[in-house]
PDB file of C-alpha atoms in Angstrom:
ATOM      1  CA  MET A  14       0.074   0.190  -0.023  1.00 72.00           C
ATOM      2  CA  ILE A  15       2.913   2.316   0.711  1.00 71.00           C
ATOM      3  CA  ASP A  16       4.267   1.858  -2.836  1.00 73.00           C
ATOM      4  CA  GLY A  17       0.969   3.443  -4.269  1.00 77.00           C
ATOM      5  CA  LEU A  18       1.253   6.584  -2.039  1.00 76.00           C
ATOM      6  CA  PRO A  19       3.007   9.608  -3.326  1.00 78.00           C
ATOM      7  CA  PRO A  20       6.528  10.203  -1.797  1.00 76.00           C
ATOM      8  CA  ALA A  21       6.459  12.111   1.620  1.00 79.00           C
ATOM      9  CA  ALA A  22       8.867  13.659   3.769  1.00 82.00           C
ATOM     10  CA  ALA A  23       7.645  11.754   6.812  1.00 82.00           C
ATOM     11  CA  LEU A  24       5.694   8.516   7.576  1.00 84.00           C
ATOM     12  CA  VAL A  25       4.418   8.165  11.072  1.00 87.00           C
ATOM     13  CA  ALA A  26       2.977   4.960  12.338  1.00 86.00           C
ATOM     14  CA  ASP A  27       2.918   2.748  15.549  1.00 84.00           C
ATOM     15  CA  ARG A  28       4.878  -0.149  16.583  1.00 85.00           C
ATOM     16  CA  GLY A  29       3.105  -2.562  14.771  1.00 84.00           C
ATOM     17  CA  TYR A  30       4.870  -1.281  11.395  1.00 84.00           C
ATOM     18  CA  ASP A  31       8.229  -1.654  12.910  1.00 85.00           C
ATOM     19  CA  ALA A  32       9.639  -3.676   9.832  1.00 85.00           C
ATOM     20  CA  ARG A  33      13.078  -3.277   8.279  1.00 86.00           C
ATOM     21  CA  ALA A  34      11.273  -3.573   4.947  1.00 88.00           C
ATOM     22  CA  ILE A  35       8.999  -0.681   5.602  1.00 86.00           C
ATOM     23  CA  ILE A  36      11.690   1.379   7.005  1.00 86.00           C
ATOM     24  CA  ASP A  37      13.821   0.892   4.060  1.00 88.00           C
ATOM     25  CA  LEU A  38      11.191   1.321   1.676  1.00 87.00           C
ATOM     26  CA  VAL A  39      10.366   4.822   3.021  1.00 86.00           C
ATOM     27  CA  ARG A  40      14.021   5.717   3.230  1.00 87.00           C
ATOM     28  CA  SER A  41      14.581   4.515  -0.411  1.00 88.00           C
ATOM     29  CA  ARG A  42      11.799   7.091  -1.575  1.00 87.00           C
ATOM     30  CA  GLY A  43      13.401  10.072   0.144  1.00 87.00           C
ATOM     31  CA  GLY A  44      11.327   9.871   3.367  1.00 85.00           C
ATOM     32  CA  CYS A  45      12.014   9.514   7.081  1.00 85.00           C
ATOM     33  CA  ALA A  46       9.999   7.053   9.109  1.00 85.00           C
ATOM     34  CA  HIS A  47       8.871   7.876  12.503  1.00 86.00           C
ATOM     35  CA  ILE A  48       8.160   4.462  13.838  1.00 86.00           C
ATOM     36  CA  PRO A  49       9.197   3.487  17.303  1.00 86.00           C
ATOM     37  CA  THR A  50      10.842   0.139  17.788  1.00 86.00           C
ATOM     38  CA  GLN A  51       9.387  -2.738  19.162  1.00 85.00           C
ATOM     39  CA  ARG A  52      10.280  -3.108  22.986  1.00 84.00           C
ATOM     40  CA  ASP A  53      12.130  -6.502  22.325  1.00 85.00           C
ATOM     41  CA  ARG A  54      14.527  -5.070  19.784  1.00 83.00           C
ATOM     42  CA  LYS A  55      18.137  -4.670  21.026  1.00 84.00           C
ATOM     43  CA  VAL A  56      18.802  -1.688  19.010  1.00 82.00           C
ATOM     44  CA  GLN A  57      16.055   1.106  19.755  1.00 81.00           C
ATOM     45  CA  ARG A  58      15.634   3.900  17.087  1.00 82.00           C
ATOM     46  CA  SER A  59      14.903   7.337  18.500  1.00 79.00           C
ATOM     47  CA  ILE A  60      11.737   9.156  17.214  1.00 81.00           C
ATOM     48  CA  ASP A  61      10.797  12.819  17.243  1.00 82.00           C
ATOM     49  CA  PRO A  62       8.295  13.041  20.196  1.00 84.00           C
ATOM     50  CA  ALA A  63       6.534  16.159  18.833  1.00 86.00           C
ATOM     51  CA  ILE A  64       5.693  14.259  15.381  1.00 84.00           C
ATOM     52  CA  TYR A  65       4.707  11.066  17.041  1.00 82.00           C
ATOM     53  CA  ARG A  66       2.298  13.121  19.409  1.00 84.00           C
ATOM     54  CA  ARG A  67       0.595  14.665  16.113  1.00 86.00           C
ATOM     55  CA  ARG A  68      -0.276  10.967  14.993  1.00 86.00           C
ATOM     56  CA  ASN A  69      -2.303  10.816  18.464  1.00 85.00           C
ATOM     57  CA  ALA A  70      -4.821  13.406  17.090  1.00 86.00           C
ATOM     58  CA  VAL A  71      -5.282  11.614  14.018  1.00 87.00           C
ATOM     59  CA  GLU A  72      -6.029   8.576  15.716  1.00 89.00           C
ATOM     60  CA  ARG A  73      -8.522  10.298  18.156  1.00 91.00           C
ATOM     61  CA  TYR A  74      -9.919  12.032  14.926  1.00 91.00           C
ATOM     62  CA  PHE A  75     -10.827   8.476  13.344  1.00 91.00           C
ATOM     63  CA  CYS A  76     -12.205   7.049  16.568  1.00 92.00           C
ATOM     64  CA  LYS A  77     -14.664  10.087  16.851  1.00 93.00           C
ATOM     65  CA  LEU A  78     -15.498   9.461  13.158  1.00 93.00           C
ATOM     66  CA  LYS A  79     -16.560   5.773  13.870  1.00 91.00           C
ATOM     67  CA  HIS A  80     -19.104   6.807  16.385  1.00 92.00           C
ATOM     68  CA  PHE A  81     -21.162   7.735  13.325  1.00 92.00           C
ATOM     69  CA  ARG A  82     -22.958   4.299  12.523  1.00 90.00           C
ATOM     70  CA  ARG A  83     -23.411   5.170   9.021  1.00 88.00           C
ATOM     71  CA  ILE A  84     -19.528   5.563   8.544  1.00 90.00           C
ATOM     72  CA  ALA A  85     -18.476   2.651  10.832  1.00 89.00           C
ATOM     73  CA  THR A  86     -20.937   0.046   9.234  1.00 89.00           C
ATOM     74  CA  ARG A  87     -20.047   1.571   5.595  1.00 87.00           C
ATOM     75  CA  PHE A  88     -23.721   2.056   5.271  1.00 86.00           C
ATOM     76  CA  ASP A  89     -23.357   3.874   2.021  1.00 86.00           C
ATOM     77  CA  LYS A  90     -22.148   1.437  -0.899  1.00 88.00           C
ATOM     78  CA  LEU A  91     -21.231   4.372  -3.385  1.00 93.00           C
ATOM     79  CA  ALA A  92     -17.900   6.212  -2.661  1.00 93.00           C
ATOM     80  CA  ARG A  93     -19.424   9.427  -3.195  1.00 94.00           C
ATOM     81  CA  ASN A  94     -22.064   8.954  -0.911  1.00 93.00           C
ATOM     82  CA  PHE A  95     -19.798   7.452   1.702  1.00 93.00           C
ATOM     83  CA  LEU A  96     -17.377  10.432   1.278  1.00 94.00           C
ATOM     84  CA  ALA A  97     -20.315  12.832   1.701  1.00 94.00           C
ATOM     85  CA  ALA A  98     -21.235  11.161   4.876  1.00 93.00           C
ATOM     86  CA  VAL A  99     -17.528  11.441   6.309  1.00 94.00           C
ATOM     87  CA  LEU A 100     -17.435  15.060   5.129  1.00 95.00           C
ATOM     88  CA  LEU A 101     -20.830  15.656   7.027  1.00 94.00           C
ATOM     89  CA  ALA A 102     -19.531  13.755  10.215  1.00 94.00           C
ATOM     90  CA  SER A 103     -16.278  15.612   9.904  1.00 94.00           C
ATOM     91  CA  THR A 104     -17.824  18.981   9.834  1.00 94.00           C
ATOM     92  CA  ARG A 105     -19.848  18.178  12.878  1.00 93.00           C
ATOM     93  CA  ILE A 106     -17.231  16.858  14.891  1.00 92.00           C
ATOM     94  CA  ARG A 107     -14.984  20.311  13.927  1.00 90.00           C
ATOM     95  CA  LEU A 108     -18.086  22.235  15.009  1.00 91.00           C
ATOM     96  CA  ARG A 109     -18.252  20.509  18.381  1.00 87.00           C
ATOM     97  CA  THR A 110     -14.665  20.896  18.727  1.00 78.00           C
ATOM     98  CA  TYR A 111     -14.708  24.568  17.989  1.00 76.00           C
ATOM     99  CA  GLU A 112     -17.771  25.160  20.447  1.00 75.00           C
ATOM    100  CA  SER A 113     -16.096  23.430  23.198  1.00 72.00           C
ATOM    101  CA  THR A 114     -12.871  25.786  22.686  1.00 70.00           C
ATOM    102  CA  THR A 115     -14.681  28.976  22.812  1.00 65.00           C
TER     103      THR A 115
END
């Protein structure tokens, strides 16, 4: 799946993607992999905590998005209808977040 993506400067993932093949693929495409190493590895790589912390915000967004039944169950079969439902739910999440900060 990573091969199909356009080259990016950074790839942020969790420990489950700590495979030498993935890290080498990202490096060969000119990017930097911000993936923490598994705890059982002898050589531990260091990652930038600020970049990795932003990954948590994305994870929380997807968790909030899955609270909408229509999106979690892929109720809409057409891609355009599913995208519209995701956009509406995202707007609602954003408005709820905006209201709580003001």
